[in-house]
Amino acid sequence: MASASRLVSLALCLCLGAALHAAPRGAHAARAFFVFGDSLVDNGNNNYLFTQARADAPPYGIDTPDQRATGRFSNGKNVPDIISEHLGAEPVLPYLSPELDGDKMLVGANFASAGVGILNDTGIQFANIIHISKQLRYFEQYQRRLAALVGAEEASRLVRGALVLITLGGNDFVNNYYLVPYSARSREFSLPDYVSYLLSEYAQVLARLHDLGARRVLVQGVGPIGCVPAELALHSADGACDPELQRAAEMYNPRLMALLADLNARLGAGGGGDPVFVGVNTHRIHNDFIDDPRAYGFQTATEACCGQGRFNGLGLCTVMSSLCADRDAYVFWDNFHPTERANRLIVQQFMYGTTDYIAPVNLSTVLAMDLRKQQLRT
């Protein structure tokens, strides 16, 4: 059986390689890509909004070819950019970008906005951000624009054949439930009840995505939020992760995976054979770096590259901040977000990880499965 399993894996990898080799580059990429969520995946929507939750000034983007701050909360590329590389496509544009028109629409769109969460009251301190309910309305608007461009039938085909990434949940803890002592949500809910409430709301978001045509959705869990430099600066004397925030993430993530399995079963994809929703264990991926950063070529997983104060975790990353010389040696770029190098290692687990990292199947398997279905149709 082990030999047969290896042969199947090899066949899937060969199919994937053929798909990437054959995929047209640029605006006419074979598969569209849509992104929803928060600052971990925002690539510039907040640049067009009056909000403090922006990354449109140096030293953000310092390691891009033109060293320009694009609105990504990184020194370079973020997770959606690197997934686009694996799809053989150019990065998707922010939905609010005036450049998103004509052939660029065929690549997809990024609707994410820094500061948002599952709940619409998450991130209210940032004022003008695109909450997830509005991101979904923008997705509807995008589809109407696309249908006007290519026709309703082709627009539906493109959306149903697209890859979707959604990243939510972390802000619902750090920028809501635990934002201040005795926050409104923490007075309203115990932590277990709050997790239940979050997941009931998230189920509606994911079901709405499906209603709007999404058929391949990567859903990232909540990372080790107690270990980010911002939380270490406030709560850690020695670089140890904050146990309460870690408890929240560890309570939430297994229940998220159970929710995705239930949604797949209800939507006719039970047993993992052809899943709509694929769960990414972001917590496990990041914990690998945090537990043993040197095993992955990092010098530190506690200090941010750009910031100030303890663990470089206080305040915003600005031109006045302390800035590290070697970004590749750091897991964290600023007080919350990974460096490009960490993002690349994260996407490696998206692509090739075992079910400990991504389930029920990894992204390379999804792409190979979809390529075979496409070939059978033609």
mmCIF file of N, CA, C and O in Angstrom, residues 282-367:
data_model
loop_
_atom_site.group_PDB
_atom_site.id
_atom_site.type_symbol
_atom_site.label_atom_id
_atom_site.label_comp_id
_atom_site.label_asym_id
_atom_site.label_seq_id
_atom_site.Cartn_x
_atom_site.Cartn_y
_atom_site.Cartn_z
ATOM 1 N N THR A 282 -2.603 27.023 10.452
ATOM 2 C CA THR A 282 -1.602 28.087 10.552
ATOM 3 C C THR A 282 -0.890 28.046 11.892
ATOM 4 O O THR A 282 0.305 28.362 11.982
ATOM 5 N N HIS A 283 -1.597 27.663 12.914
ATOM 6 C CA HIS A 283 -1.001 27.591 14.258
ATOM 7 C C HIS A 283 0.158 26.602 14.279
ATOM 8 O O HIS A 283 1.244 26.914 14.791
ATOM 9 N N ARG A 284 -0.046 25.413 13.709
ATOM 10 C CA ARG A 284 1.014 24.390 13.679
ATOM 11 C C ARG A 284 2.189 24.857 12.823
ATOM 12 O O ARG A 284 3.362 24.657 13.189
ATOM 13 N N ILE A 285 1.903 25.481 11.668
ATOM 14 C CA ILE A 285 2.975 25.929 10.781
ATOM 15 C C ILE A 285 3.856 26.950 11.492
ATOM 16 O O ILE A 285 5.089 26.840 11.504
ATOM 17 N N HIS A 286 3.233 27.949 12.112
ATOM 18 C CA HIS A 286 4.007 28.981 12.809
ATOM 19 C C HIS A 286 4.732 28.407 14.026
ATOM 20 O O HIS A 286 5.843 28.835 14.345
ATOM 21 N N ASN A 287 4.082 27.490 14.715
ATOM 22 C CA ASN A 287 4.723 26.913 15.903
ATOM 23 C C ASN A 287 6.027 26.216 15.569
ATOM 24 O O ASN A 287 6.956 26.197 16.383
ATOM 25 N N ASP A 288 6.124 25.629 14.384
ATOM 26 C CA ASP A 288 7.384 25.017 13.977
ATOM 27 C C ASP A 288 8.510 26.046 14.004
ATOM 28 O O ASP A 288 9.617 25.774 14.495
ATOM 29 N N PHE A 289 8.244 27.248 13.476
ATOM 30 C CA PHE A 289 9.261 28.307 13.464
ATOM 31 C C PHE A 289 9.566 28.783 14.880
ATOM 32 O O PHE A 289 10.720 29.056 15.221
ATOM 33 N N ILE A 290 8.509 28.904 15.684
ATOM 34 C CA ILE A 290 8.663 29.474 17.020
ATOM 35 C C ILE A 290 9.382 28.508 17.942
ATOM 36 O O ILE A 290 10.234 28.901 18.744
ATOM 37 N N ASP A 291 9.075 27.231 17.831
ATOM 38 C CA ASP A 291 9.705 26.235 18.705
ATOM 39 C C ASP A 291 11.181 26.048 18.385
ATOM 40 O O ASP A 291 11.983 25.812 19.295
ATOM 41 N N ASP A 292 11.553 26.131 17.109
ATOM 42 C CA ASP A 292 12.951 25.902 16.725
ATOM 43 C C ASP A 292 13.296 26.755 15.505
ATOM 44 O O ASP A 292 13.455 26.243 14.392
ATOM 45 N N PRO A 293 13.415 28.067 15.689
ATOM 46 C CA PRO A 293 13.641 28.940 14.522
ATOM 47 C C PRO A 293 14.903 28.609 13.746
ATOM 48 O O PRO A 293 14.926 28.697 12.513
ATOM 49 N N ARG A 294 15.944 28.190 14.432
ATOM 50 C CA ARG A 294 17.219 27.936 13.742
ATOM 51 C C ARG A 294 17.136 26.730 12.810
ATOM 52 O O ARG A 294 17.857 26.655 11.818
ATOM 53 N N ALA A 295 16.233 25.801 13.110
ATOM 54 C CA ALA A 295 16.052 24.655 12.217
ATOM 55 C C ALA A 295 15.526 25.092 10.857
ATOM 56 O O ALA A 295 15.680 24.377 9.871
ATOM 57 N N TYR A 296 14.919 26.273 10.792
ATOM 58 C CA TYR A 296 14.376 26.803 9.537
ATOM 59 C C TYR A 296 15.198 27.977 9.002
ATOM 60 O O TYR A 296 14.766 28.675 8.094
ATOM 61 N N GLY A 297 16.376 28.172 9.578
ATOM 62 C CA GLY A 297 17.269 29.212 9.088
ATOM 63 C C GLY A 297 17.021 30.591 9.659
ATOM 64 O O GLY A 297 17.585 31.578 9.164
ATOM 65 N N PHE A 298 16.177 30.701 10.691
ATOM 66 C CA PHE A 298 15.920 31.988 11.328
ATOM 67 C C PHE A 298 16.811 32.168 12.558
ATOM 68 O O PHE A 298 17.140 31.195 13.236
ATOM 69 N N GLN A 299 17.124 33.412 12.869
ATOM 70 C CA GLN A 299 17.866 33.702 14.093
ATOM 71 C C GLN A 299 16.930 33.913 15.274
ATOM 72 O O GLN A 299 17.282 33.618 16.410
ATOM 73 N N THR A 300 15.742 34.456 14.998
ATOM 74 C CA THR A 300 14.831 34.760 16.096
ATOM 75 C C THR A 300 13.378 34.637 15.644
ATOM 76 O O THR A 300 13.037 34.956 14.501
ATOM 77 N N ALA A 301 12.539 34.177 16.568
ATOM 78 C CA ALA A 301 11.092 34.146 16.347
ATOM 79 C C ALA A 301 10.368 34.989 17.392
ATOM 80 O O ALA A 301 9.145 34.937 17.482
ATOM 81 N N THR A 302 11.124 35.759 18.169
ATOM 82 C CA THR A 302 10.505 36.608 19.193
ATOM 83 C C THR A 302 10.626 38.090 18.843
ATOM 84 O O THR A 302 9.701 38.859 19.102
ATOM 85 N N GLU A 303 11.740 38.486 18.262
ATOM 86 C CA GLU A 303 11.953 39.890 17.899
ATOM 87 C C GLU A 303 11.363 40.179 16.524
ATOM 88 O O GLU A 303 11.530 39.384 15.588
ATOM 89 N N ALA A 304 10.684 41.318 16.400
ATOM 90 C CA ALA A 304 10.269 41.782 15.079
ATOM 91 C C ALA A 304 11.445 42.464 14.390
ATOM 92 O O ALA A 304 12.302 43.054 15.051
ATOM 93 N N CYS A 305 11.480 42.374 13.071
ATOM 94 C CA CYS A 305 12.534 43.058 12.318
ATOM 95 C C CYS A 305 12.379 44.571 12.407
ATOM 96 O O CYS A 305 13.362 45.296 12.543
ATOM 97 N N CYS A 306 11.140 45.056 12.348
ATOM 98 C CA CYS A 306 10.876 46.488 12.310
ATOM 99 C C CYS A 306 9.952 46.862 13.462
ATOM 100 O O CYS A 306 8.848 46.312 13.575
ATOM 101 N N GLY A 307 10.377 47.778 14.291
ATOM 102 C CA GLY A 307 9.551 48.213 15.414
ATOM 103 C C GLY A 307 10.372 48.964 16.434
ATOM 104 O O GLY A 307 11.441 49.514 16.124
ATOM 105 N N GLN A 308 9.904 48.961 17.660
ATOM 106 C CA GLN A 308 10.626 49.621 18.736
ATOM 107 C C GLN A 308 10.204 48.991 20.063
ATOM 108 O O GLN A 308 9.213 48.263 20.121
ATOM 109 N N GLY A 309 10.995 49.259 21.095
ATOM 110 C CA GLY A 309 10.671 48.750 22.419
ATOM 111 C C GLY A 309 11.005 47.283 22.581
ATOM 112 O O GLY A 309 11.763 46.698 21.811
ATOM 113 N N ARG A 310 10.422 46.683 23.610
ATOM 114 C CA ARG A 310 10.692 45.280 23.923
ATOM 115 C C ARG A 310 10.283 44.396 22.757
ATOM 116 O O ARG A 310 9.192 44.531 22.206
ATOM 117 N N PHE A 311 11.180 43.508 22.373
ATOM 118 C CA PHE A 311 10.966 42.585 21.251
ATOM 119 C C PHE A 311 10.651 43.323 19.944
ATOM 120 O O PHE A 311 10.153 42.721 19.002
ATOM 121 N N ASN A 312 10.972 44.609 19.875
ATOM 122 C CA ASN A 312 10.633 45.434 18.715
ATOM 123 C C ASN A 312 9.144 45.354 18.419
ATOM 124 O O ASN A 312 8.710 45.496 17.269
ATOM 125 N N GLY A 313 8.355 45.148 19.479
ATOM 126 C CA GLY A 313 6.942 44.838 19.313
ATOM 127 C C GLY A 313 5.983 45.957 19.659
ATOM 128 O O GLY A 313 4.772 45.739 19.652
ATOM 129 N N LEU A 314 6.494 47.138 19.952
ATOM 130 C CA LEU A 314 5.612 48.235 20.347
ATOM 131 C C LEU A 314 5.419 49.219 19.204
ATOM 132 O O LEU A 314 6.380 49.602 18.535
ATOM 133 N N GLY A 315 4.187 49.606 18.990
ATOM 134 C CA GLY A 315 3.904 50.642 18.009
ATOM 135 C C GLY A 315 4.014 50.171 16.570
ATOM 136 O O GLY A 315 4.167 48.983 16.273
ATOM 137 N N LEU A 316 3.946 51.139 15.664
ATOM 138 C CA LEU A 316 3.938 50.868 14.231
ATOM 139 C C LEU A 316 5.352 50.752 13.680
ATOM 140 O O LEU A 316 6.314 51.258 14.266
ATOM 141 N N CYS A 317 5.474 50.093 12.552
ATOM 142 C CA CYS A 317 6.732 50.040 11.800
ATOM 143 C C CYS A 317 6.783 51.274 10.906
ATOM 144 O O CYS A 317 5.956 51.426 10.003
ATOM 145 N N THR A 318 7.740 52.164 11.177
ATOM 146 C CA THR A 318 7.865 53.416 10.422
ATOM 147 C C THR A 318 9.329 53.654 10.074
ATOM 148 O O THR A 318 10.225 52.899 10.487
ATOM 149 N N VAL A 319 9.591 54.730 9.350
ATOM 150 C CA VAL A 319 10.979 55.082 9.010
ATOM 151 C C VAL A 319 11.781 55.418 10.250
ATOM 152 O O VAL A 319 13.019 55.416 10.215
ATOM 153 N N MET A 320 11.124 55.691 11.369
ATOM 154 C CA MET A 320 11.818 55.991 12.623
ATOM 155 C C MET A 320 12.087 54.744 13.456
ATOM 156 O O MET A 320 12.762 54.820 14.477
ATOM 157 N N SER A 321 11.584 53.598 13.026
ATOM 158 C CA SER A 321 11.725 52.366 13.801
ATOM 159 C C SER A 321 13.134 51.798 13.710
ATOM 160 O O SER A 321 13.897 52.107 12.794
ATOM 161 N N SER A 322 13.428 50.912 14.644
ATOM 162 C CA SER A 322 14.624 50.073 14.546
ATOM 163 C C SER A 322 14.367 49.023 13.473
ATOM 164 O O SER A 322 13.366 48.300 13.528
ATOM 165 N N LEU A 323 15.265 48.929 12.486
ATOM 166 C CA LEU A 323 15.073 48.035 11.345
ATOM 167 C C LEU A 323 16.234 47.071 11.241
ATOM 168 O O LEU A 323 17.406 47.492 11.214
ATOM 169 N N CYS A 324 15.953 45.782 11.155
ATOM 170 C CA CYS A 324 17.013 44.787 11.048
ATOM 171 C C CYS A 324 17.651 44.840 9.667
ATOM 172 O O CYS A 324 17.030 45.273 8.688
ATOM 173 N N ALA A 325 18.884 44.389 9.586
ATOM 174 C CA ALA A 325 19.605 44.405 8.308
ATOM 175 C C ALA A 325 19.287 43.188 7.449
ATOM 176 O O ALA A 325 19.245 43.276 6.224
ATOM 177 N N ASP A 326 19.023 42.037 8.110
ATOM 178 C CA ASP A 326 18.801 40.780 7.383
ATOM 179 C C ASP A 326 17.387 40.293 7.658
ATOM 180 O O ASP A 326 17.128 39.595 8.638
ATOM 181 N N ARG A 327 16.450 40.651 6.785
ATOM 182 C CA ARG A 327 15.058 40.280 7.000
ATOM 183 C C ARG A 327 14.860 38.766 6.980
ATOM 184 O O ARG A 327 13.971 38.235 7.646
ATOM 185 N N ASP A 328 15.681 38.061 6.220
ATOM 186 C CA ASP A 328 15.530 36.605 6.118
ATOM 187 C C ASP A 328 15.832 35.880 7.423
ATOM 188 O O ASP A 328 15.507 34.699 7.558
ATOM 189 N N ALA A 329 16.457 36.567 8.371
ATOM 190 C CA ALA A 329 16.790 35.942 9.647
ATOM 191 C C ALA A 329 15.651 36.041 10.662
ATOM 192 O O ALA A 329 15.752 35.501 11.756
ATOM 193 N N TYR A 330 14.574 36.728 10.295
ATOM 194 C CA TYR A 330 13.474 36.988 11.225
ATOM 195 C C TYR A 330 12.195 36.305 10.761
ATOM 196 O O TYR A 330 11.839 36.353 9.580
ATOM 197 N N VAL A 331 11.480 35.695 11.689
ATOM 198 C CA VAL A 331 10.150 35.160 11.399
ATOM 199 C C VAL A 331 9.162 36.304 11.216
ATOM 200 O O VAL A 331 8.355 36.302 10.291
ATOM 201 N N PHE A 332 9.257 37.320 12.095
ATOM 202 C CA PHE A 332 8.298 38.417 12.071
ATOM 203 C C PHE A 332 8.917 39.673 11.479
ATOM 204 O O PHE A 332 10.004 40.095 11.872
ATOM 205 N N TRP A 333 8.177 40.262 10.535
ATOM 206 C CA TRP A 333 8.587 41.527 9.933
ATOM 207 C C TRP A 333 8.267 42.688 10.878
ATOM 208 O O TRP A 333 9.148 43.476 11.224
ATOM 209 N N ASP A 334 6.998 42.798 11.285
ATOM 210 C CA ASP A 334 6.618 43.832 12.244
ATOM 211 C C ASP A 334 6.005 43.144 13.465
ATOM 212 O O ASP A 334 6.242 41.957 13.684
ATOM 213 N N ASN A 335 5.240 43.878 14.246
ATOM 214 C CA ASN A 335 4.786 43.319 15.520
ATOM 215 C C ASN A 335 3.734 42.218 15.383
ATOM 216 O O ASN A 335 3.459 41.500 16.339
ATOM 217 N N PHE A 336 3.156 42.047 14.177
ATOM 218 C CA PHE A 336 2.153 41.005 13.978
ATOM 219 C C PHE A 336 2.398 40.115 12.769
ATOM 220 O O PHE A 336 1.906 38.988 12.733
ATOM 221 N N HIS A 337 3.127 40.576 11.760
ATOM 222 C CA HIS A 337 3.093 39.932 10.437
ATOM 223 C C HIS A 337 4.428 39.292 10.068
ATOM 224 O O HIS A 337 5.491 39.829 10.379
ATOM 225 N N PRO A 338 4.372 38.160 9.338
ATOM 226 C CA PRO A 338 5.605 37.461 8.975
ATOM 227 C C PRO A 338 6.400 38.185 7.893
ATOM 228 O O PRO A 338 5.876 38.996 7.127
ATOM 229 N N THR A 339 7.684 37.845 7.826
ATOM 230 C CA THR A 339 8.535 38.298 6.723
ATOM 231 C C THR A 339 8.181 37.521 5.457
ATOM 232 O O THR A 339 7.502 36.485 5.510
ATOM 233 N N GLU A 340 8.677 38.001 4.319
ATOM 234 C CA GLU A 340 8.443 37.266 3.070
ATOM 235 C C GLU A 340 9.011 35.859 3.161
ATOM 236 O O GLU A 340 8.381 34.900 2.692
ATOM 237 N N ARG A 341 10.171 35.707 3.764
ATOM 238 C CA ARG A 341 10.769 34.360 3.830
ATOM 239 C C ARG A 341 9.880 33.422 4.656
ATOM 240 O O ARG A 341 9.665 32.260 4.277
ATOM 241 N N ALA A 342 9.336 33.910 5.764
ATOM 242 C CA ALA A 342 8.424 33.082 6.545
ATOM 243 C C ALA A 342 7.165 32.763 5.736
ATOM 244 O O ALA A 342 6.669 31.636 5.759
ATOM 245 N N ASN A 343 6.672 33.752 5.001
ATOM 246 C CA ASN A 343 5.492 33.505 4.162
ATOM 247 C C ASN A 343 5.755 32.419 3.125
ATOM 248 O O ASN A 343 4.877 31.603 2.819
ATOM 249 N N ARG A 344 6.953 32.394 2.571
ATOM 250 C CA ARG A 344 7.281 31.357 1.582
ATOM 251 C C ARG A 344 7.276 29.972 2.215
ATOM 252 O O ARG A 344 6.809 28.996 1.607
ATOM 253 N N LEU A 345 7.781 29.861 3.423
ATOM 254 C CA LEU A 345 7.757 28.567 4.100
ATOM 255 C C LEU A 345 6.337 28.158 4.467
ATOM 256 O O LEU A 345 5.988 26.969 4.424
ATOM 257 N N ILE A 346 5.502 29.141 4.815
ATOM 258 C CA ILE A 346 4.095 28.857 5.105
ATOM 259 C C ILE A 346 3.408 28.293 3.872
ATOM 260 O O ILE A 346 2.701 27.276 3.936
ATOM 261 N N VAL A 347 3.634 28.910 2.711
ATOM 262 C CA VAL A 347 2.983 28.445 1.482
ATOM 263 C C VAL A 347 3.515 27.077 1.069
ATOM 264 O O VAL A 347 2.781 26.279 0.467
ATOM 265 N N GLN A 348 4.771 26.775 1.393
ATOM 266 C CA GLN A 348 5.270 25.419 1.125
ATOM 267 C C GLN A 348 4.394 24.379 1.808
ATOM 268 O O GLN A 348 4.112 23.309 1.237
ATOM 269 N N GLN A 349 3.947 24.672 3.029
ATOM 270 C CA GLN A 349 3.072 23.730 3.723
ATOM 271 C C GLN A 349 1.670 23.720 3.118
ATOM 272 O O GLN A 349 1.000 22.681 3.108
ATOM 273 N N PHE A 350 1.206 24.876 2.606
ATOM 274 C CA PHE A 350 -0.041 24.865 1.835
ATOM 275 C C PHE A 350 0.076 23.862 0.690
ATOM 276 O O PHE A 350 -0.839 23.072 0.440
ATOM 277 N N MET A 351 1.199 23.949 -0.016
ATOM 278 C CA MET A 351 1.355 23.172 -1.239
ATOM 279 C C MET A 351 1.576 21.696 -0.974
ATOM 280 O O MET A 351 0.964 20.841 -1.630
ATOM 281 N N TYR A 352 2.452 21.376 -0.040
ATOM 282 C CA TYR A 352 2.938 20.000 0.069
ATOM 283 C C TYR A 352 2.783 19.399 1.470
ATOM 284 O O TYR A 352 3.204 18.265 1.694
ATOM 285 N N GLY A 353 2.174 20.133 2.410
ATOM 286 C CA GLY A 353 2.093 19.667 3.788
ATOM 287 C C GLY A 353 1.233 18.426 3.968
ATOM 288 O O GLY A 353 0.326 18.143 3.175
ATOM 289 N N THR A 354 1.515 17.706 5.026
ATOM 290 C CA THR A 354 0.697 16.561 5.415
ATOM 291 C C THR A 354 -0.599 17.066 6.039
ATOM 292 O O THR A 354 -0.795 18.270 6.247
ATOM 293 N N THR A 355 -1.485 16.134 6.402
ATOM 294 C CA THR A 355 -2.754 16.526 7.004
ATOM 295 C C THR A 355 -2.584 17.141 8.394
ATOM 296 O O THR A 355 -3.549 17.677 8.949
ATOM 297 N N ASP A 356 -1.392 17.072 8.980
ATOM 298 C CA ASP A 356 -1.133 17.818 10.216
ATOM 299 C C ASP A 356 -1.145 19.315 9.956
ATOM 300 O O ASP A 356 -1.370 20.102 10.886
ATOM 301 N N TYR A 357 -0.890 19.711 8.712
ATOM 302 C CA TYR A 357 -0.775 21.123 8.364
ATOM 303 C C TYR A 357 -1.934 21.631 7.516
ATOM 304 O O TYR A 357 -2.301 22.811 7.602
ATOM 305 N N ILE A 358 -2.484 20.789 6.660
ATOM 306 C CA ILE A 358 -3.555 21.202 5.760
ATOM 307 C C ILE A 358 -4.412 19.976 5.462
ATOM 308 O O ILE A 358 -3.887 18.909 5.136
ATOM 309 N N ALA A 359 -5.740 20.134 5.598
ATOM 310 C CA ALA A 359 -6.609 18.953 5.472
ATOM 311 C C ALA A 359 -7.972 19.370 4.904
ATOM 312 O O ALA A 359 -8.412 20.489 5.097
ATOM 313 N N PRO A 360 -8.606 18.446 4.162
ATOM 314 C CA PRO A 360 -8.261 17.024 4.007
ATOM 315 C C PRO A 360 -7.180 16.732 2.976
ATOM 316 O O PRO A 360 -6.662 15.611 2.940
ATOM 317 N N VAL A 361 -6.835 17.686 2.106
ATOM 318 C CA VAL A 361 -5.770 17.486 1.125
ATOM 319 C C VAL A 361 -4.984 18.778 0.995
ATOM 320 O O VAL A 361 -5.475 19.862 1.334
ATOM 321 N N ASN A 362 -3.730 18.687 0.512
ATOM 322 C CA ASN A 362 -2.944 19.902 0.340
ATOM 323 C C ASN A 362 -3.232 20.541 -1.014
ATOM 324 O O ASN A 362 -3.919 19.976 -1.864
ATOM 325 N N LEU A 363 -2.673 21.728 -1.201
ATOM 326 C CA LEU A 363 -3.021 22.508 -2.390
ATOM 327 C C LEU A 363 -2.485 21.871 -3.667
ATOM 328 O O LEU A 363 -3.144 21.937 -4.722
ATOM 329 N N SER A 364 -1.319 21.259 -3.625
ATOM 330 C CA SER A 364 -0.810 20.622 -4.842
ATOM 331 C C SER A 364 -1.743 19.495 -5.283
ATOM 332 O O SER A 364 -1.972 19.291 -6.479
ATOM 333 N N THR A 365 -2.307 18.770 -4.322
ATOM 334 C CA THR A 365 -3.262 17.717 -4.659
ATOM 335 C C THR A 365 -4.541 18.311 -5.243
ATOM 336 O O THR A 365 -5.088 17.794 -6.231
ATOM 337 N N VAL A 366 -5.025 19.401 -4.651
ATOM 338 C CA VAL A 366 -6.215 20.072 -5.182
ATOM 339 C C VAL A 366 -5.995 20.496 -6.627
ATOM 340 O O VAL A 366 -6.834 20.265 -7.505
ATOM 341 N N LEU A 367 -4.846 21.121 -6.897
ATOM 342 C CA LEU A 367 -4.574 21.596 -8.254
ATOM 343 C C LEU A 367 -4.478 20.436 -9.243
ATOM 344 O O LEU A 367 -4.960 20.532 -10.375
#
